[in-house]
mmCIF file of C-alpha atoms in Angstrom:
data_model
loop_
_atom_site.group_PDB
_atom_site.id
_atom_site.type_symbol
_atom_site.label_atom_id
_atom_site.label_comp_id
_atom_site.label_asym_id
_atom_site.label_seq_id
_atom_site.Cartn_x
_atom_site.Cartn_y
_atom_site.Cartn_z
ATOM 1 C CA GLN K 710 13.432 32.583 4.231
ATOM 2 C CA ILE K 711 12.494 31.758 0.651
ATOM 3 C CA SER K 712 14.143 28.842 -1.089
ATOM 4 C CA THR K 713 13.866 27.860 -4.720
ATOM 5 C CA VAL K 714 13.009 24.389 -5.944
ATOM 6 C CA PRO K 715 15.912 22.899 -7.938
ATOM 7 C CA HIS K 716 15.120 22.438 -11.597
ATOM 8 C CA CYS K 717 16.804 21.799 -14.890
ATOM 9 C CA VAL K 718 15.845 21.695 -18.551
ATOM 10 C CA VAL K 719 16.424 18.507 -20.518
ATOM 11 C CA GLU K 720 16.489 19.159 -24.252
ATOM 12 C CA ALA K 721 17.140 16.678 -27.027
ATOM 13 C CA GLY K 722 20.284 17.098 -29.044
ATOM 14 C CA PRO K 723 20.249 16.588 -32.812
ATOM 15 C CA GLU K 724 21.141 12.891 -32.561
ATOM 16 C CA GLU K 725 19.215 12.055 -29.351
ATOM 17 C CA THR K 726 16.151 9.829 -29.174
ATOM 18 C CA VAL K 727 13.243 9.756 -26.717
ATOM 19 C CA ASP K 728 15.059 6.938 -24.892
ATOM 20 C CA ASP K 729 18.086 9.196 -24.473
ATOM 21 C CA LEU K 730 15.858 11.831 -22.857
ATOM 22 C CA ARG K 731 14.324 9.231 -20.543
ATOM 23 C CA ASN K 732 17.782 8.094 -19.515
ATOM 24 C CA ARG K 733 18.800 11.651 -18.680
ATOM 25 C CA VAL K 734 15.666 12.158 -16.562
ATOM 26 C CA SER K 735 16.451 8.848 -14.863
ATOM 27 C CA GLU K 736 19.948 10.085 -14.050
ATOM 28 C CA ILE K 737 18.506 13.254 -12.489
ATOM 29 C CA TYR K 738 16.094 11.109 -10.464
ATOM 30 C CA ASP K 739 18.959 8.928 -9.213
ATOM 31 C CA GLN K 740 20.939 11.987 -8.149
ATOM 32 C CA TRP K 741 18.192 14.124 -6.584
ATOM 33 C CA VAL K 742 15.864 11.456 -5.151
ATOM 34 C CA VAL K 743 17.955 8.329 -4.532
ATOM 35 C CA LYS K 744 21.240 9.966 -3.508
ATOM 36 C CA GLU K 745 20.144 13.332 -2.115
ATOM 37 C CA GLY K 746 16.813 12.250 -0.564
ATOM 38 C CA ALA K 747 14.348 14.479 -2.419
ATOM 39 C CA GLU K 748 10.695 13.416 -2.229
ATOM 40 C CA GLY K 749 10.398 12.976 -5.993
ATOM 41 C CA LEU K 750 10.477 14.728 -9.346
ATOM 42 C CA VAL K 751 7.874 16.745 -11.214
ATOM 43 C CA VAL K 752 8.429 16.375 -14.967
ATOM 44 C CA ARG K 753 6.751 18.638 -17.537
ATOM 45 C CA ASN K 754 6.979 18.363 -21.294
ATOM 46 C CA GLU K 755 6.677 21.089 -23.905
ATOM 47 C CA ASN K 756 2.949 20.331 -24.340
ATOM 48 C CA GLY K 757 2.169 20.995 -20.666
ATOM 49 C CA ALA K 758 1.708 17.363 -19.565
ATOM 50 C CA ILE K 759 2.902 16.797 -15.988
ATOM 51 C CA TRP K 760 4.099 13.640 -14.245
ATOM 52 C CA LYS K 761 5.078 13.089 -10.621
ATOM 53 C CA ILE K 762 7.820 10.503 -10.219
ATOM 54 C CA LYS K 763 8.240 9.124 -6.695
ATOM 55 C CA PRO K 764 9.885 6.060 -5.184
ATOM 56 C CA ARG K 765 7.626 3.183 -4.181
ATOM 57 C CA HIS K 766 7.766 1.741 -0.676
ATOM 58 C CA THR K 767 7.293 -2.004 -0.155
ATOM 59 C CA ILE K 768 5.711 -3.546 2.939
ATOM 60 C CA ASP K 769 4.986 -7.117 3.967
ATOM 61 C CA ALA K 770 1.514 -7.223 5.514
ATOM 62 C CA VAL K 771 -1.121 -9.810 6.383
ATOM 63 C CA ALA K 772 -4.600 -9.786 4.863
ATOM 64 C CA ILE K 773 -7.142 -9.548 7.692
ATOM 65 C CA GLY K 774 -10.321 -8.944 5.704
ATOM 66 C CA PHE K 775 -11.913 -8.656 2.275
ATOM 67 C CA ALA K 776 -14.761 -6.771 0.653
ATOM 68 C CA GLN K 777 -16.722 -7.718 -2.426
ATOM 69 C CA ASP K 778 -17.966 -5.503 -5.215
ATOM 70 C CA THR K 779 -21.649 -5.062 -6.040
ATOM 71 C CA ASP K 780 -21.369 -7.935 -8.548
ATOM 72 C CA GLY K 781 -19.931 -10.289 -5.911
ATOM 73 C CA THR K 782 -16.323 -10.238 -7.135
ATOM 74 C CA LEU K 783 -13.418 -9.412 -4.842
ATOM 75 C CA ARG K 784 -12.946 -5.654 -4.661
ATOM 76 C CA ASP K 785 -10.459 -5.062 -1.830
ATOM 77 C CA LEU K 786 -8.260 -6.723 0.752
ATOM 78 C CA MET K 787 -7.622 -5.189 4.170
ATOM 79 C CA PHE K 788 -3.992 -5.226 5.346
ATOM 80 C CA ALA K 789 -2.322 -4.973 8.743
ATOM 81 C CA VAL K 790 1.104 -5.259 10.352
ATOM 82 C CA LEU K 791 1.986 -6.525 13.835
ATOM 83 C CA ASP K 792 3.570 -4.771 16.780
ATOM 84 C CA LYS K 793 5.669 -6.487 19.466
ATOM 85 C CA ASP K 794 2.608 -6.982 21.667
ATOM 86 C CA GLY K 795 0.727 -8.935 19.001
ATOM 87 C CA ASN K 796 -1.639 -6.097 18.096
ATOM 88 C CA TYR K 797 -2.666 -5.682 14.457
ATOM 89 C CA HIS K 798 -2.362 -2.177 12.996
ATOM 90 C CA ARG K 799 -4.825 -1.869 10.098
ATOM 91 C CA PHE K 800 -3.353 0.645 7.679
ATOM 92 C CA ALA K 801 -4.313 -0.134 4.073
ATOM 93 C CA CYS K 802 -7.022 -1.528 1.817
ATOM 94 C CA GLY K 803 -6.968 -2.307 -1.894
ATOM 95 C CA ALA K 804 -6.438 -4.908 -4.592
ATOM 96 C CA THR K 805 -4.745 -3.069 -7.456
ATOM 97 C CA GLY K 806 -2.188 -5.372 -9.063
ATOM 98 C CA LEU K 807 -4.218 -8.553 -8.650
ATOM 99 C CA SER K 808 -5.476 -10.213 -11.824
ATOM 100 C CA TYR K 809 -9.076 -11.348 -12.266
ATOM 101 C CA GLU K 810 -7.915 -14.937 -11.721
ATOM 102 C CA ASP K 811 -6.025 -13.927 -8.551
ATOM 103 C CA LYS K 812 -9.152 -12.282 -7.200
ATOM 104 C CA GLU K 813 -11.302 -15.334 -7.945
ATOM 105 C CA GLN K 814 -8.888 -17.661 -6.140
ATOM 106 C CA LEU K 815 -8.465 -15.336 -3.161
ATOM 107 C CA LEU K 816 -12.206 -14.802 -2.798
ATOM 108 C CA SER K 817 -12.777 -18.568 -2.739
ATOM 109 C CA TYR K 818 -9.955 -18.966 -0.210
ATOM 110 C CA PHE K 819 -11.045 -16.188 2.149
ATOM 111 C CA GLN K 820 -14.753 -17.086 2.057
ATOM 112 C CA LYS K 821 -13.791 -20.322 3.840
ATOM 113 C CA ARG K 822 -11.832 -18.450 6.524
ATOM 114 C CA ILE K 823 -14.279 -15.769 7.654
ATOM 115 C CA MET K 824 -13.989 -14.940 11.354
ATOM 116 C CA PRO K 825 -16.438 -12.970 13.516
ATOM 117 C CA SER K 826 -15.774 -9.472 14.815
ATOM 118 C CA VAL K 827 -17.154 -8.338 18.164
ATOM 119 C CA ASN K 828 -16.882 -4.570 17.959
ATOM 120 C CA PHE K 829 -15.137 -3.662 14.706
ATOM 121 C CA SER K 830 -16.542 -2.882 11.264
ATOM 122 C CA HIS K 831 -15.190 -1.055 8.246
ATOM 123 C CA ALA K 832 -16.705 -0.442 4.808
ATOM 124 C CA ASN K 833 -14.974 -0.034 1.457
ATOM 125 C CA SER K 834 -15.293 2.955 -0.880
ATOM 126 C CA VAL K 835 -18.711 1.817 -2.179
ATOM 127 C CA GLY K 836 -20.085 1.194 1.315
ATOM 128 C CA ILE K 837 -19.783 -2.596 1.371
ATOM 129 C CA PRO K 838 -18.491 -3.872 4.733
ATOM 130 C CA TYR K 839 -15.319 -5.899 5.003
ATOM 131 C CA ARG K 840 -15.527 -9.459 6.276
ATOM 132 C CA MET K 841 -12.750 -10.330 8.673
ATOM 133 C CA VAL K 842 -10.711 -13.472 8.044
ATOM 134 C CA TYR K 843 -8.190 -15.688 9.784
ATOM 135 C CA PRO K 844 -4.864 -13.826 9.542
ATOM 136 C CA GLU K 845 -2.441 -16.081 7.703
ATOM 137 C CA LYS K 846 -1.882 -14.923 4.112
ATOM 138 C CA VAL K 847 1.013 -12.471 3.805
ATOM 139 C CA PHE K 848 1.434 -10.178 0.804
ATOM 140 C CA GLU K 849 4.092 -7.801 -0.385
ATOM 141 C CA ILE K 850 2.361 -4.524 -1.136
ATOM 142 C CA SER K 851 3.798 -1.281 -2.418
ATOM 143 C CA CYS K 852 2.733 2.339 -2.249
ATOM 144 C CA VAL K 853 4.004 5.719 -3.403
ATOM 145 C CA ASP K 854 3.483 7.402 -0.048
ATOM 146 C CA LEU K 855 2.932 6.643 3.625
ATOM 147 C CA ALA K 856 1.622 9.823 5.245
ATOM 148 C CA SER K 857 1.642 10.203 9.004
ATOM 149 C CA ARG K 858 -0.399 13.408 8.928
ATOM 150 C CA LYS K 859 -3.498 14.585 7.076
ATOM 151 C CA GLY K 860 -5.385 17.882 6.599
ATOM 152 C CA ALA K 861 -4.964 20.583 9.242
ATOM 153 C CA ASP K 862 -1.777 18.754 10.292
ATOM 154 C CA LYS K 863 -3.756 16.161 12.245
ATOM 155 C CA PRO K 864 -2.170 12.718 12.772
ATOM 156 C CA CYS K 865 -3.447 9.787 10.719
ATOM 157 C CA LYS K 866 -5.231 7.219 12.856
ATOM 158 C CA ASN K 867 -5.167 3.449 12.352
ATOM 159 C CA ASP K 868 -7.389 0.800 13.896
ATOM 160 C CA LEU K 869 -5.627 -1.255 16.559
ATOM 161 C CA LEU K 870 -7.036 -4.798 16.499
ATOM 162 C CA ILE K 871 -6.518 -8.027 18.371
ATOM 163 C CA PHE K 872 -7.295 -11.563 17.232
ATOM 164 C CA ASP K 873 -7.640 -14.283 19.858
ATOM 165 C CA GLY K 874 -7.816 -17.165 17.392
ATOM 166 C CA GLU K 875 -11.608 -17.092 17.229
ATOM 167 C CA CYS K 876 -12.692 -13.476 17.011
ATOM 168 C CA TRP K 877 -11.534 -9.964 16.085
ATOM 169 C CA GLN K 878 -11.848 -7.031 18.475
ATOM 170 C CA THR K 879 -10.800 -3.408 18.315
ATOM 171 C CA LYS K 880 -8.747 -1.636 20.951
ATOM 172 C CA GLY K 881 -9.472 1.769 19.412
ATOM 173 C CA LEU K 882 -7.390 4.076 17.264
ATOM 174 C CA VAL K 883 -3.675 4.829 17.405
ATOM 175 C CA ASN K 884 -1.415 7.210 15.510
ATOM 176 C CA GLY K 885 -0.367 5.536 12.299
ATOM 177 C CA ALA K 886 -0.078 6.115 8.574
ATOM 178 C CA SER K 887 -2.231 6.511 5.504
ATOM 179 C CA CYS K 888 -1.178 4.452 2.487
ATOM 180 C CA HIS K 889 -1.449 6.114 -0.946
ATOM 181 C CA GLY K 890 -1.211 4.408 -4.335
ATOM 182 C CA LEU K 891 -1.358 0.859 -2.991
ATOM 183 C CA SER K 892 -0.543 -2.043 -5.287
ATOM 184 C CA VAL K 893 -0.359 -5.737 -4.429
ATOM 185 C CA VAL K 894 3.011 -6.996 -5.690
ATOM 186 C CA ARG K 895 2.817 -10.691 -4.809
ATOM 187 C CA GLU K 896 1.826 -13.230 -2.203
ATOM 188 C CA ARG K 897 4.670 -14.084 0.185
ATOM 189 C CA ASN K 898 4.399 -17.840 0.667
ATOM 190 C CA ASP K 899 7.791 -17.730 2.385
ATOM 191 C CA LYS K 900 6.423 -15.544 5.203
ATOM 192 C CA SER K 901 3.871 -16.099 7.929
ATOM 193 C CA CYS K 902 1.802 -14.012 10.313
ATOM 194 C CA VAL K 903 4.487 -13.432 12.959
ATOM 195 C CA TYR K 904 6.101 -10.231 14.179
ATOM 196 C CA GLU K 905 9.449 -10.992 12.538
ATOM 197 C CA ASP K 906 7.819 -11.219 9.074
ATOM 198 C CA ILE K 907 5.209 -8.427 9.204
ATOM 199 C CA ARG K 908 6.508 -6.144 11.928
ATOM 200 C CA LEU K 909 5.280 -2.607 12.333
#
């Protein structure tokens, strides 16, 4: 059965401004996405430019590793959440949203808290391996999508890790999620690395 994608045309009236048009698109978003549960909006203007507008999801997660760039600056943080058994589910890496000063301070902080890893390694997008750290700093991160499946409808796999207070180890891969469009919102000094604060 074929179904059509809902659409509507938003045109400016003689007295309307660009802000008026934005407000009308915002109202459509509130109705279709927020109230009716659509995945998002695709907005096109008369010049052919296209935007995808989707809700952002927020997650509290602990930083368990970091990777530096080729110039030695902080490039990425590695994030995980906890399950009820105390296992860490690694699901996201990134540092978008952090200022240069934030990155300098975090790099200095994490370099003093590096922990060994027995049988786990992971490299960032430029091939530089992450260094695992003591899991204590919690961040609020956001993303535009958490996908449970990837190409060919295969499930996304996440590393399942344990930390015994002295060393990281992997327990293999488990079904999980892939995080798209990650941004670090803020550090959560009011939260700690316990299940109740960063639960799966």
